[in-house]
Short mmCIF file of C-alpha atoms in Angstrom, two decimals:
data_model
loop_
_atom_site.label_atom_id
_atom_site.label_comp_id
_atom_site.label_asym_id
_atom_site.label_seq_id
_atom_site.Cartn_x
_atom_site.Cartn_y
_atom_site.Cartn_z
CA TYR A 921 -23.27 -14.33 7.31
CA VAL A 922 -21.32 -17.51 6.65
CA GLY A 923 -20.77 -20.93 8.16
CA ALA A 924 -22.68 -24.22 8.15
CA SER A 925 -25.67 -22.68 9.90
CA CYS A 926 -25.09 -19.07 8.76
CA GLU A 927 -24.22 -17.95 12.29
CA GLU A 928 -20.79 -16.41 11.58
CA GLU A 929 -20.73 -12.74 10.75
CA CYS A 930 -18.18 -11.65 8.17
CA ALA A 931 -15.39 -9.28 9.21
CA GLY A 932 -16.65 -5.72 8.92
CA GLY A 933 -20.15 -6.71 10.05
CA ALA A 934 -23.31 -7.78 8.31
CA ALA A 935 -24.14 -4.23 7.18
CA ASN A 936 -20.75 -3.68 5.50
CA PRO A 937 -18.89 -6.97 5.03
CA CYS A 938 -15.21 -6.51 4.24
CA ALA A 939 -15.84 -2.74 4.21
CA GLY A 940 -17.07 -3.15 0.64
CA HIS A 941 -13.50 -3.81 -0.53
CA GLY A 942 -13.26 -7.57 -0.49
CA ALA A 943 -15.04 -10.91 -0.42
CA CYS A 944 -16.16 -12.80 2.64
CA ARG A 945 -14.63 -16.28 2.97
CA SER A 946 -16.48 -19.29 4.36
CA ASP A 947 -14.73 -18.85 7.75
CA GLY A 948 -15.86 -15.21 8.09
CA SER A 949 -12.49 -13.70 7.20
CA CYS A 950 -12.03 -11.35 4.27
CA LEU A 951 -10.10 -11.70 1.04
CA CYS A 952 -9.32 -8.05 0.35
CA ASP A 953 -9.29 -6.41 -3.07
CA GLN A 954 -5.81 -5.68 -4.43
CA SER A 955 -5.16 -2.27 -2.79
CA TRP A 956 -6.99 -2.81 0.51
CA ARG A 957 -5.61 -4.27 3.74
CA THR A 958 -6.31 -5.36 7.35
CA GLY A 959 -8.66 -8.07 8.54
CA ASP A 960 -11.79 -6.25 7.42
CA CYS A 961 -10.33 -4.57 4.26
CA SER A 962 -10.99 -1.10 5.70
CA VAL A 963 -7.50 0.34 5.14
CA GLY A 964 -6.65 1.45 1.63
CA CYS A 965 -3.05 1.52 0.49
CA PRO A 966 -1.76 5.06 -0.15
CA GLY A 967 -1.31 6.27 -3.71
CA ARG A 968 -4.04 4.13 -5.31
CA LEU A 969 -4.10 4.46 -9.11
CA GLY A 970 -5.79 2.86 -12.08
CA TYR A 971 -9.14 1.20 -12.49
CA LEU A 972 -10.76 0.88 -9.04
CA GLY A 973 -7.46 1.97 -7.45
CA ARG A 974 -5.85 -1.41 -7.95
CA ILE A 975 -2.29 -0.07 -8.23
CA ALA A 976 -0.93 1.02 -4.84
CA CYS A 977 1.92 3.29 -3.78
CA ASN A 978 1.81 5.25 -7.06
CA SER A 979 3.34 2.18 -8.72
CA HIS A 980 6.67 2.95 -7.00
CA GLY A 981 6.52 0.49 -4.12
CA SER A 982 4.50 -2.24 -2.45
CA CYS A 983 1.77 -2.09 0.15
CA THR A 984 2.30 -3.97 3.42
CA ASP A 985 -0.38 -5.99 5.22
CA SER A 986 -0.94 -3.01 7.53
CA GLY A 987 -1.64 -0.67 4.59
CA LEU A 988 1.68 1.21 4.49
CA CYS A 989 3.88 1.68 1.45
CA GLU A 990 7.40 0.28 1.24
CA CYS A 991 8.92 2.39 -1.51
CA ASP A 992 11.29 1.30 -4.25
CA GLU A 993 14.92 2.47 -3.91
CA ARG A 994 14.67 5.98 -5.33
CA TRP A 995 11.15 6.82 -4.09
CA ARG A 996 9.99 8.21 -0.74
CA GLY A 997 6.90 9.59 1.02
CA VAL A 998 3.74 8.08 2.47
CA SER A 999 2.56 7.06 -1.00
CA CYS A 1000 5.97 6.77 -2.75
CA ASN A 1001 5.27 9.96 -4.68
CA LEU A 1002 8.56 11.76 -3.95
CA THR A 1003 11.65 10.98 -5.98
CA CYS A 1004 15.16 11.17 -4.60
CA PRO A 1005 17.63 13.40 -6.47
CA GLN A 1006 19.98 11.47 -8.73
CA LYS A 1007 23.05 12.01 -10.81
CA ASP A 1008 23.64 9.57 -13.67
CA GLY A 1009 21.00 7.28 -12.15
CA VAL A 1010 22.67 7.12 -8.71
CA VAL A 1011 20.63 8.37 -5.73
CA CYS A 1012 22.25 11.40 -4.07
CA ALA A 1013 25.19 10.94 -6.49
CA GLY A 1014 26.37 8.14 -4.20
CA ASN A 1015 27.46 10.74 -1.63
CA GLY A 1016 24.45 10.81 0.64
CA ILE A 1017 21.27 9.22 1.92
CA CYS A 1018 17.81 10.08 0.65
CA ASP A 1019 15.47 10.86 3.55
CA TYR A 1020 11.73 10.24 3.89
CA ALA A 1021 10.94 13.63 2.30
CA GLY A 1022 13.03 12.88 -0.81
CA ASN A 1023 15.96 15.10 0.16
CA CYS A 1024 19.62 14.13 0.17
CA SER A 1025 21.63 14.26 3.39
CA CYS A 1026 25.28 14.32 2.42
CA THR A 1027 27.51 11.77 4.13
CA ARG A 1028 30.84 12.73 2.56
#
């Protein structure tokens, strides 16, 4: 509980404040650990790596506030664990689009 008279319950409830993945602020909201999201820190970012899972999206993207990965250019998949085919460092040899599954769809 937080607040001037300890009447405010922290997000996630008194039994499990911030889902065990963050710190309760003085206003009852949570400050989530690095790879956890949502108001009560209950949603973990996909592809957590490293000590305490602090690196999200397999280190190939960034985790949104809703707990989804936005992958870097040549990476795909829920946790950015699929790489797009390349030729000389160019995704799909510059002749296609890499889909969500990491496959090229030719456009030329």
